[in-house]
PDB file of C-alpha atoms in Angstrom:
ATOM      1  CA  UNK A  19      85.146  89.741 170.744  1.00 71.00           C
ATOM      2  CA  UNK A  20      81.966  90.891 168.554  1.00 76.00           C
ATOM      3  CA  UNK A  21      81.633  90.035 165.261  1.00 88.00           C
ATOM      4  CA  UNK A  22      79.865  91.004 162.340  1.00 93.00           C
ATOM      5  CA  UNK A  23      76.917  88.327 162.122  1.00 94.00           C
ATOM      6  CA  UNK A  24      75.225  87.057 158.688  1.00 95.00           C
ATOM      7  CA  UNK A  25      72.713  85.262 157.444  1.00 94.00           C
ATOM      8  CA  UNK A  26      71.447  82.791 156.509  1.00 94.00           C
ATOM      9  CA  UNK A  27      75.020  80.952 155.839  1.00 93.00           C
ATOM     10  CA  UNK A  28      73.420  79.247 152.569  1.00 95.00           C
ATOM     11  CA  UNK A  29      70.753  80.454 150.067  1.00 96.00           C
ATOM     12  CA  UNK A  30      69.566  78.844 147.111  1.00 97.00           C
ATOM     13  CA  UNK A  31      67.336  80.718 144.613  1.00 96.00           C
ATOM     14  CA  UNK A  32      66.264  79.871 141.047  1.00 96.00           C
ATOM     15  CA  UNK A  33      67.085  82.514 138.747  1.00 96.00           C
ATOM     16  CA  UNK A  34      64.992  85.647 138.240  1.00 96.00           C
ATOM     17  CA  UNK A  35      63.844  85.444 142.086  1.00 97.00           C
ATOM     18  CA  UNK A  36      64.493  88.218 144.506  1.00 97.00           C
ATOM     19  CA  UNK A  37      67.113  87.275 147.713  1.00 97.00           C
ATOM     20  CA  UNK A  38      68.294  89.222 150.387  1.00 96.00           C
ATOM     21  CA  UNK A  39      70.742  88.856 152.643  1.00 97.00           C
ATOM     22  CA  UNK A  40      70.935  89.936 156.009  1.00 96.00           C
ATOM     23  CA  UNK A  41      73.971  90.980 157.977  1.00 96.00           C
ATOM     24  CA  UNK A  42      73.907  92.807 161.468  1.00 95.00           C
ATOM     25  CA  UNK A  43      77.376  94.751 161.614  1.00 94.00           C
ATOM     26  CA  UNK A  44      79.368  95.556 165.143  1.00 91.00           C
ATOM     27  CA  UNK A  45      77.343  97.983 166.994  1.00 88.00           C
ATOM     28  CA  UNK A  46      79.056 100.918 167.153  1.00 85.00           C
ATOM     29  CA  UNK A  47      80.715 100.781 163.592  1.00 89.00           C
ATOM     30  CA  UNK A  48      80.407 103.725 160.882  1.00 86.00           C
ATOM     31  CA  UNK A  49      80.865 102.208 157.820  1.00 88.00           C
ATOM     32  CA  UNK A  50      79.272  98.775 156.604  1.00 91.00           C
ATOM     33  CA  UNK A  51      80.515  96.998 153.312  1.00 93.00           C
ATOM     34  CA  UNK A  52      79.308  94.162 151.278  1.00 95.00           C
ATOM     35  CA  UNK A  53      81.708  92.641 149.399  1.00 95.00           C
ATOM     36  CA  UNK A  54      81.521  88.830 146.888  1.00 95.00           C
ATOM     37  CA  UNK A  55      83.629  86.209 145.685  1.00 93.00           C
ATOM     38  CA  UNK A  56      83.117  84.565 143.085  1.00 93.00           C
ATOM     39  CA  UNK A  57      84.200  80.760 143.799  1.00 87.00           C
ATOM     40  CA  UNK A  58      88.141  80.340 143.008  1.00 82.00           C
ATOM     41  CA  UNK A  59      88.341  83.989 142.674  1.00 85.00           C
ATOM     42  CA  UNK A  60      89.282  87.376 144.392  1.00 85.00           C
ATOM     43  CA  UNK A  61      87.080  89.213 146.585  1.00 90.00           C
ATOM     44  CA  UNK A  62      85.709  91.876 145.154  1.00 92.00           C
ATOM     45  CA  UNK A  63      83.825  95.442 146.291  1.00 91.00           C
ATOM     46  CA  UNK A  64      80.955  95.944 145.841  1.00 94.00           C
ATOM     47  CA  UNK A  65      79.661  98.658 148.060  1.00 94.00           C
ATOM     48  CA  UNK A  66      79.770 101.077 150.923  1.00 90.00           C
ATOM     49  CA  UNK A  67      77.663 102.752 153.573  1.00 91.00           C
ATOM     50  CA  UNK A  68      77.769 105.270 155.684  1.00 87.00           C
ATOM     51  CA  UNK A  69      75.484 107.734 157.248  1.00 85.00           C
ATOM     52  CA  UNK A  70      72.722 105.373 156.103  1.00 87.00           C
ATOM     53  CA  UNK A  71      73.470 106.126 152.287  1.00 90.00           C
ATOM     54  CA  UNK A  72      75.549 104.911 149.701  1.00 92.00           C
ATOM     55  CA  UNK A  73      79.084 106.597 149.567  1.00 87.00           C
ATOM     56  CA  UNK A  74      80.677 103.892 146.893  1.00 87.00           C
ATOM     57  CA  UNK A  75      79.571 101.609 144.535  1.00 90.00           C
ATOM     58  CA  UNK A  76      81.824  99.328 141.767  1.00 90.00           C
ATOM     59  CA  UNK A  77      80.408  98.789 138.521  1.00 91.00           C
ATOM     60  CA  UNK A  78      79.167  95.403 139.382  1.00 93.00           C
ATOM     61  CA  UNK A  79      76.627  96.866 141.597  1.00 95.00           C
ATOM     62  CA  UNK A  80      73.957  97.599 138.839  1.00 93.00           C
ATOM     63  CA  UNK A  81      70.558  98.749 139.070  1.00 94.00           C
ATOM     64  CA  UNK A  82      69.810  94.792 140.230  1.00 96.00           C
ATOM     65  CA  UNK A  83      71.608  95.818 143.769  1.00 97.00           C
ATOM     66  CA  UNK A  84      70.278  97.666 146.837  1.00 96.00           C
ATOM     67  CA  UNK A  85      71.474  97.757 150.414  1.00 96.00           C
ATOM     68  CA  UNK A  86      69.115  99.100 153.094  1.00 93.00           C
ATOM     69  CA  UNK A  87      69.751  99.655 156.691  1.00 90.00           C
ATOM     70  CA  UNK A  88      66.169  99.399 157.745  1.00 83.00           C
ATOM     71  CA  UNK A  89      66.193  99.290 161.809  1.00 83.00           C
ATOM     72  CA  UNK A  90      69.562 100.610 162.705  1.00 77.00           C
ATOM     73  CA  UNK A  91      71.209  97.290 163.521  1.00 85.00           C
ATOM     74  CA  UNK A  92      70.941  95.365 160.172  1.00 92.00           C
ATOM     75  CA  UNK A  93      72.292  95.983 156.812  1.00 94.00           C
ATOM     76  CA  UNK A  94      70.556  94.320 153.896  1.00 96.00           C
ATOM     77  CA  UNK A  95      72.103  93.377 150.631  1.00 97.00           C
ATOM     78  CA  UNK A  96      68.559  92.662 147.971  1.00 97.00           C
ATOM     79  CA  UNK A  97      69.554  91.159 144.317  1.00 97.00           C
ATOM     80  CA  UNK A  98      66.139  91.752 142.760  1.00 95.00           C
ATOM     81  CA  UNK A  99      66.426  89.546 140.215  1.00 94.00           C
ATOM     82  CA  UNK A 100      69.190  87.292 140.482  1.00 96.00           C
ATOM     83  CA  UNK A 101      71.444  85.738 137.548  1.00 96.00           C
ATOM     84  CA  UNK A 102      73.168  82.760 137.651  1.00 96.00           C
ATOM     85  CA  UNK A 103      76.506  84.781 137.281  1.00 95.00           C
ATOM     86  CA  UNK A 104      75.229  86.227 140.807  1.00 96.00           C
ATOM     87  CA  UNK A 105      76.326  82.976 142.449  1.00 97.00           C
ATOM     88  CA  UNK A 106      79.115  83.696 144.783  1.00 96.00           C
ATOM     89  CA  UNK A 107      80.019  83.859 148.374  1.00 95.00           C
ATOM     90  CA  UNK A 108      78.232  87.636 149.920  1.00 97.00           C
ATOM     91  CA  UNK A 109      80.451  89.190 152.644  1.00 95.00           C
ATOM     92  CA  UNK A 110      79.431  91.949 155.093  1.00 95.00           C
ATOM     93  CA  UNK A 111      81.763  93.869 156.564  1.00 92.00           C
ATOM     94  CA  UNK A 112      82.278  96.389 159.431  1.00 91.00           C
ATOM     95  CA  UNK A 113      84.542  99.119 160.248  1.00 86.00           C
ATOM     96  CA  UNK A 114      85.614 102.256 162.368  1.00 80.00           C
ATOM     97  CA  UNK A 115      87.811 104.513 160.668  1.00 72.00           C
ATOM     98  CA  UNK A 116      90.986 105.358 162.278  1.00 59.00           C
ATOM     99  CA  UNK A 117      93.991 108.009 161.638  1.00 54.00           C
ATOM    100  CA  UNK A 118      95.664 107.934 158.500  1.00 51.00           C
ATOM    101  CA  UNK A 119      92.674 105.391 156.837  1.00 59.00           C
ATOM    102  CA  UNK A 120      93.618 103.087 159.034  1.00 67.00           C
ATOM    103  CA  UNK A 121      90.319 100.458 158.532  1.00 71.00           C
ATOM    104  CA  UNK A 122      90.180  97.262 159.750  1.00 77.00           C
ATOM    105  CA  UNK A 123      87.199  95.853 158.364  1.00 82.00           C
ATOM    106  CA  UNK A 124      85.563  92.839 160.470  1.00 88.00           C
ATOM    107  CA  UNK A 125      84.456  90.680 158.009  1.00 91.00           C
ATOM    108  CA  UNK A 126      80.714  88.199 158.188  1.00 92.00           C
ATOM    109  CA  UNK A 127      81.140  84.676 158.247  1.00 91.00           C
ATOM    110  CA  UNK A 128      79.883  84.972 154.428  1.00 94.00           C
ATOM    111  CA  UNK A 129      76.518  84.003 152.661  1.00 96.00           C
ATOM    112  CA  UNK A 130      76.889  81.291 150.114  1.00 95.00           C
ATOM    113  CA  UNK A 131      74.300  82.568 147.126  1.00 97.00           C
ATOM    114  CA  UNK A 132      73.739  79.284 144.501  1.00 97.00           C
ATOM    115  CA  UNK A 133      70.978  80.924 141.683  1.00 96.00           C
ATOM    116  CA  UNK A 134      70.381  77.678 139.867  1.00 95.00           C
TER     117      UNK A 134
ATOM    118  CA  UNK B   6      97.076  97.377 135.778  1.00 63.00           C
ATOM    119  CA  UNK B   7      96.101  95.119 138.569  1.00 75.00           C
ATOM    120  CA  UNK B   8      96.418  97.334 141.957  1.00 91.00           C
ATOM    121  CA  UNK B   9      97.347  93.872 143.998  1.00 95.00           C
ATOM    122  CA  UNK B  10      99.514  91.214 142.546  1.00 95.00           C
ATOM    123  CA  UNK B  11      99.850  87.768 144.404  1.00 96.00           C
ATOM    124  CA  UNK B  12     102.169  86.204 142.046  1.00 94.00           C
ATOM    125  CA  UNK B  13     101.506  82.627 144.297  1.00 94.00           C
ATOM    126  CA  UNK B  14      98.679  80.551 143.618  1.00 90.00           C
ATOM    127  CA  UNK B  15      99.678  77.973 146.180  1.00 92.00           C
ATOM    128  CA  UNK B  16     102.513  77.438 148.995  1.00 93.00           C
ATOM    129  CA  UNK B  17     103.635  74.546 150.477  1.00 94.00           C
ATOM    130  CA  UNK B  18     105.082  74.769 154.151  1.00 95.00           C
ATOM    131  CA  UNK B  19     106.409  72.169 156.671  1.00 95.00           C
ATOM    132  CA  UNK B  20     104.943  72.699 159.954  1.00 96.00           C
ATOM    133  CA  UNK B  21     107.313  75.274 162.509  1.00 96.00           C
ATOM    134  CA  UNK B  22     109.121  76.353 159.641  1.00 96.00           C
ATOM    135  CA  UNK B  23     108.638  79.849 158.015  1.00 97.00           C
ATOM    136  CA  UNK B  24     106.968  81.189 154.607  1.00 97.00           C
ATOM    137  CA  UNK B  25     106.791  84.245 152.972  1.00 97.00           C
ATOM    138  CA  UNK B  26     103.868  85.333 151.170  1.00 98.00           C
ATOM    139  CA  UNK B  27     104.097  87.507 148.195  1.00 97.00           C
ATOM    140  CA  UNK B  28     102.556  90.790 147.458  1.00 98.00           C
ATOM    141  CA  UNK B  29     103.201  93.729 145.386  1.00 97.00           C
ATOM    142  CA  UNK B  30     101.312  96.671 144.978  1.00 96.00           C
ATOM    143  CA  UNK B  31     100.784  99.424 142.603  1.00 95.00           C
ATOM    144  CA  UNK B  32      99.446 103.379 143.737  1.00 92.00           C
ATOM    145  CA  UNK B  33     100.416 106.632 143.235  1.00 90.00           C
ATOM    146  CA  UNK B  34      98.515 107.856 146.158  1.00 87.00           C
ATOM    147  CA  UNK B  35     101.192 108.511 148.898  1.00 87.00           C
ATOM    148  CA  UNK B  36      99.164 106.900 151.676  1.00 86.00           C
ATOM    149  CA  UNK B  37      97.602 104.090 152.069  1.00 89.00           C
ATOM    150  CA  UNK B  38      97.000 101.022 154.166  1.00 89.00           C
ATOM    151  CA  UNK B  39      98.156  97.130 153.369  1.00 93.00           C
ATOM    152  CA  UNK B  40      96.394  94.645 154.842  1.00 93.00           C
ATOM    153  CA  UNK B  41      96.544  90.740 155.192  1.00 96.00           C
ATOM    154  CA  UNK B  42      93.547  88.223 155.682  1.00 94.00           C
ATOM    155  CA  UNK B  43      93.221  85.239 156.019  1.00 95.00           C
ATOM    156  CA  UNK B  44      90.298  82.699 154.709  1.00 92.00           C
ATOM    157  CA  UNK B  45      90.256  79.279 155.990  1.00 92.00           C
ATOM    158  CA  UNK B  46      87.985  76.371 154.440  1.00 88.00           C
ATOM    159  CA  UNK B  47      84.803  77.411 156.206  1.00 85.00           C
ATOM    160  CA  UNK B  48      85.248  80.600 154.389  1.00 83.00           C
ATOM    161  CA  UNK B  49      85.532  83.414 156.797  1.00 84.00           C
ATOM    162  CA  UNK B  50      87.417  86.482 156.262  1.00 88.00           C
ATOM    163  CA  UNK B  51      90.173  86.653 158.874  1.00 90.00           C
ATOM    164  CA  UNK B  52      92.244  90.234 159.425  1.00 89.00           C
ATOM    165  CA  UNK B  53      95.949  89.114 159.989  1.00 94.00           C
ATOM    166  CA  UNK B  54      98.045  92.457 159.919  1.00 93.00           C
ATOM    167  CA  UNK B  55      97.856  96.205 158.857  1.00 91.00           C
ATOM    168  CA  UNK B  56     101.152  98.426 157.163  1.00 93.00           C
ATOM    169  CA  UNK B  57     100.179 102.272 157.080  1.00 90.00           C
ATOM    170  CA  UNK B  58     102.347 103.985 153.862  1.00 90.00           C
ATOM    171  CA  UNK B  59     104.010 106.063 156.255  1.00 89.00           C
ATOM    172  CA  UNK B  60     104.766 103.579 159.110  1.00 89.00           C
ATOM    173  CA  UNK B  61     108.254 103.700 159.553  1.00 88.00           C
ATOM    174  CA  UNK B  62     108.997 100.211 161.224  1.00 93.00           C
ATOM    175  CA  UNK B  63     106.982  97.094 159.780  1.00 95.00           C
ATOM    176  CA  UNK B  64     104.146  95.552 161.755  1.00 94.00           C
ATOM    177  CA  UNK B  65     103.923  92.306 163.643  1.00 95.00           C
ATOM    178  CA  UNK B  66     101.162  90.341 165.063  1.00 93.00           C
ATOM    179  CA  UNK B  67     102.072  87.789 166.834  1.00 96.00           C
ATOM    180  CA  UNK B  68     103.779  84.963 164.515  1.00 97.00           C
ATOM    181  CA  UNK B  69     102.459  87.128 161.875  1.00 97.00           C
ATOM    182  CA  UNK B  70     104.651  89.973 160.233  1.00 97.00           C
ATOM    183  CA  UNK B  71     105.388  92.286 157.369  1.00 97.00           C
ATOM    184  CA  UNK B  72     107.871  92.620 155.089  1.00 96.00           C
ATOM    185  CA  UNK B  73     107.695  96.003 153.855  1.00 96.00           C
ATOM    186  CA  UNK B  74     109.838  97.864 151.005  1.00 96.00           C
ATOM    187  CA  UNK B  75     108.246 100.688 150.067  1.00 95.00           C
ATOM    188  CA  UNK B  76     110.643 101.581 147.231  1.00 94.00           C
ATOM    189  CA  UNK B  77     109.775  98.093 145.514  1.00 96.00           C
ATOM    190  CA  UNK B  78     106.106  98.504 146.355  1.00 96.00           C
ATOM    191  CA  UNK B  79     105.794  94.895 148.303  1.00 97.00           C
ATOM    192  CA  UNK B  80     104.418  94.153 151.659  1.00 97.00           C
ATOM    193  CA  UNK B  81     104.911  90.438 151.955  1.00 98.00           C
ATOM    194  CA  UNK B  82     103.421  88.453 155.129  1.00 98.00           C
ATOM    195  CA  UNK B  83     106.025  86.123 157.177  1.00 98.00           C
ATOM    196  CA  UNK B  84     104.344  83.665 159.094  1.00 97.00           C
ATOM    197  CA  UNK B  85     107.069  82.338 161.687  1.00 95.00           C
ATOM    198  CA  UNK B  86     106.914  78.375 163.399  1.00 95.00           C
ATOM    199  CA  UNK B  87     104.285  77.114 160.477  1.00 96.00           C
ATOM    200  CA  UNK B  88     101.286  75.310 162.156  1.00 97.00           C
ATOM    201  CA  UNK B  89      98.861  72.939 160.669  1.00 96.00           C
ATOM    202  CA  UNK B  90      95.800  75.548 161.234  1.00 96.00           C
ATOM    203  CA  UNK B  91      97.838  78.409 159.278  1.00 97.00           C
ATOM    204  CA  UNK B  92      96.615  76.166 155.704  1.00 97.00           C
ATOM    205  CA  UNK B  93      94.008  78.513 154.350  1.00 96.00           C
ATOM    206  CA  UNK B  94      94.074  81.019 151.543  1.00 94.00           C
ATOM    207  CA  UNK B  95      95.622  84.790 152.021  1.00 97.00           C
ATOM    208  CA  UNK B  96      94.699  87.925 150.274  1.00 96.00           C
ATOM    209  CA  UNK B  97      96.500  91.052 150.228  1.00 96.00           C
ATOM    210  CA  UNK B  98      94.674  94.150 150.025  1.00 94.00           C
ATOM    211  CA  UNK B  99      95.534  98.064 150.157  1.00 92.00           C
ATOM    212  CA  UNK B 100      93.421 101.147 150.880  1.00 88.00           C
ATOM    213  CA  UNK B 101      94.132 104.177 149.220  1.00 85.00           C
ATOM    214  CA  UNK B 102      93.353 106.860 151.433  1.00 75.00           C
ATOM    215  CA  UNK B 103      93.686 110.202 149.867  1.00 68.00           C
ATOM    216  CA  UNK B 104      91.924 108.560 146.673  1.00 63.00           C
ATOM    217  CA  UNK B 105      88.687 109.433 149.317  1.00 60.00           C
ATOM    218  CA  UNK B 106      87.887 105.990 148.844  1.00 61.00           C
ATOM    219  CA  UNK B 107      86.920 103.394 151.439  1.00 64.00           C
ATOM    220  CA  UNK B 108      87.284 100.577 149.863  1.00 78.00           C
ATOM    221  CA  UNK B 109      89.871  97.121 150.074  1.00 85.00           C
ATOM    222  CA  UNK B 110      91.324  96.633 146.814  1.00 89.00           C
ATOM    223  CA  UNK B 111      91.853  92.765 147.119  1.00 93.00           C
ATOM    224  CA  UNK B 112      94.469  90.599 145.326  1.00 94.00           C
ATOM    225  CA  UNK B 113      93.995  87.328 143.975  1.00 92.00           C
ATOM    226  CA  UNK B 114      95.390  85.352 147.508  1.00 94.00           C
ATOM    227  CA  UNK B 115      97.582  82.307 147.930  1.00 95.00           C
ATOM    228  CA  UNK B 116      96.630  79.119 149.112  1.00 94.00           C
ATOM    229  CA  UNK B 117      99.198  78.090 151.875  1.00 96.00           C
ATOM    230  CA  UNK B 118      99.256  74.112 152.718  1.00 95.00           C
ATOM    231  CA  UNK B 119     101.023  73.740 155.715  1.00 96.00           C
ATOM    232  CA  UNK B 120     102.482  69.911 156.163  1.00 94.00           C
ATOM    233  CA  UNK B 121     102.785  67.878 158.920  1.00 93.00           C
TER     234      UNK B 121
END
């Protein structure tokens, strides 16, 4: 079955450095997602893409956020300068868009960000 | 007001016997999609099971099915014969689809421990 692929599964930074993480969605998905969780809590949204730009954005994706879809297969999620509230586990997702919003999102294995 | 309420923090199950996970939801939009995951220990996002608004019979998957009552706003998950790999945490999450959004509004989960 394919899957939505991330990496690296693990990233340590110290804060005020740049990271980006790197997810390669299903191939011939639409729209491509990253969402976080903070550790104990829920998983929240932080953004969507589609037609390589930005159609939705939550308030926690400030000016410190971009997403890029540089080659046509990946899907980047860069924290320019990273906080130490930024630590939490980074999810891509992946989705076609069915009849009546029907969207199952495939969801990345998840990037563990630490910002010590 | 919190769009996805998981009033369970934890369950505790005896292997092969049944559970019910709780969720409730609040929208006004009159369709939308409910959606179950599942997230074991290695963190992955799993999708279980999908309940369109307007669905008239509730959706199974497998050992997996949906409880829903539209009038009380709930769409709980029923996992059938209990095994030890079902102990993971589950989140409940809805769409909104004429809100034009794309997003997964994501409650706060339940941990299910499944004994032997």
């Amino acid at each position: 079955e394919p899957e939505v692929t991330q990496t690296p599964s693990h990233q340590v930074t110290q804060m005020g450095q740049e990271v980006i993480l790197r997810c390669v969605p299903i191939s011939n998905h639409l729209y491509f997602y990253w969402y976080r969780q903070i550790l104990g809590q829920k998983v929240e949204f932080l953004v969507s893409f589609y037609n390589n730009e930005i159609s939705e954005k939550s308030e926690i994706f400030d000016d410190q956020f971009s997403v890029e879809r540089p080659d046509g297969s990946n899907f980047t999620l860069k924290i320019r300068s990273t906080k130490l509230e930024d630590s939490a586990m980074y999810f891509c997702a992946s989705s076609v868009i069915y009849d009546r919003g029907y969207e199952k999102l495939f969801f990345g294995s998840g990037t563990q960000l630490s910002v010590l | 007001a919190q769009k996805i309420t998981q009033t369970q923090p934890g369950m505790f199950v005896q292997e092969k016997e049944a559970v019910t996970l709780d969720c409730t939801y609040d929208t006004s939009d009159p369709s939308y999609g409910l959606f179950w995951y599942k997230q074991p220990s290695s963190g992955e996002m799993i999708f279980l099971i999908y309940q369109g608004s307007y669905d008239q019979q509730n959706a199974t998957e497998g050992r997996y099915s949906l409880n829903f009552q539209k009038a009380r706003k709930s769409a709980n998950l029923v996992i059938s014969a209990s095994q030890l790999g079902d102990s993971a945490m589950y989140f409940c999450a809805m769409r909104e689809v004429d809100s034009g959004y794309s997003t997964l509004t994501f409650g706060k989960g339940t941990m299910l421990l499944v004994s032997p």
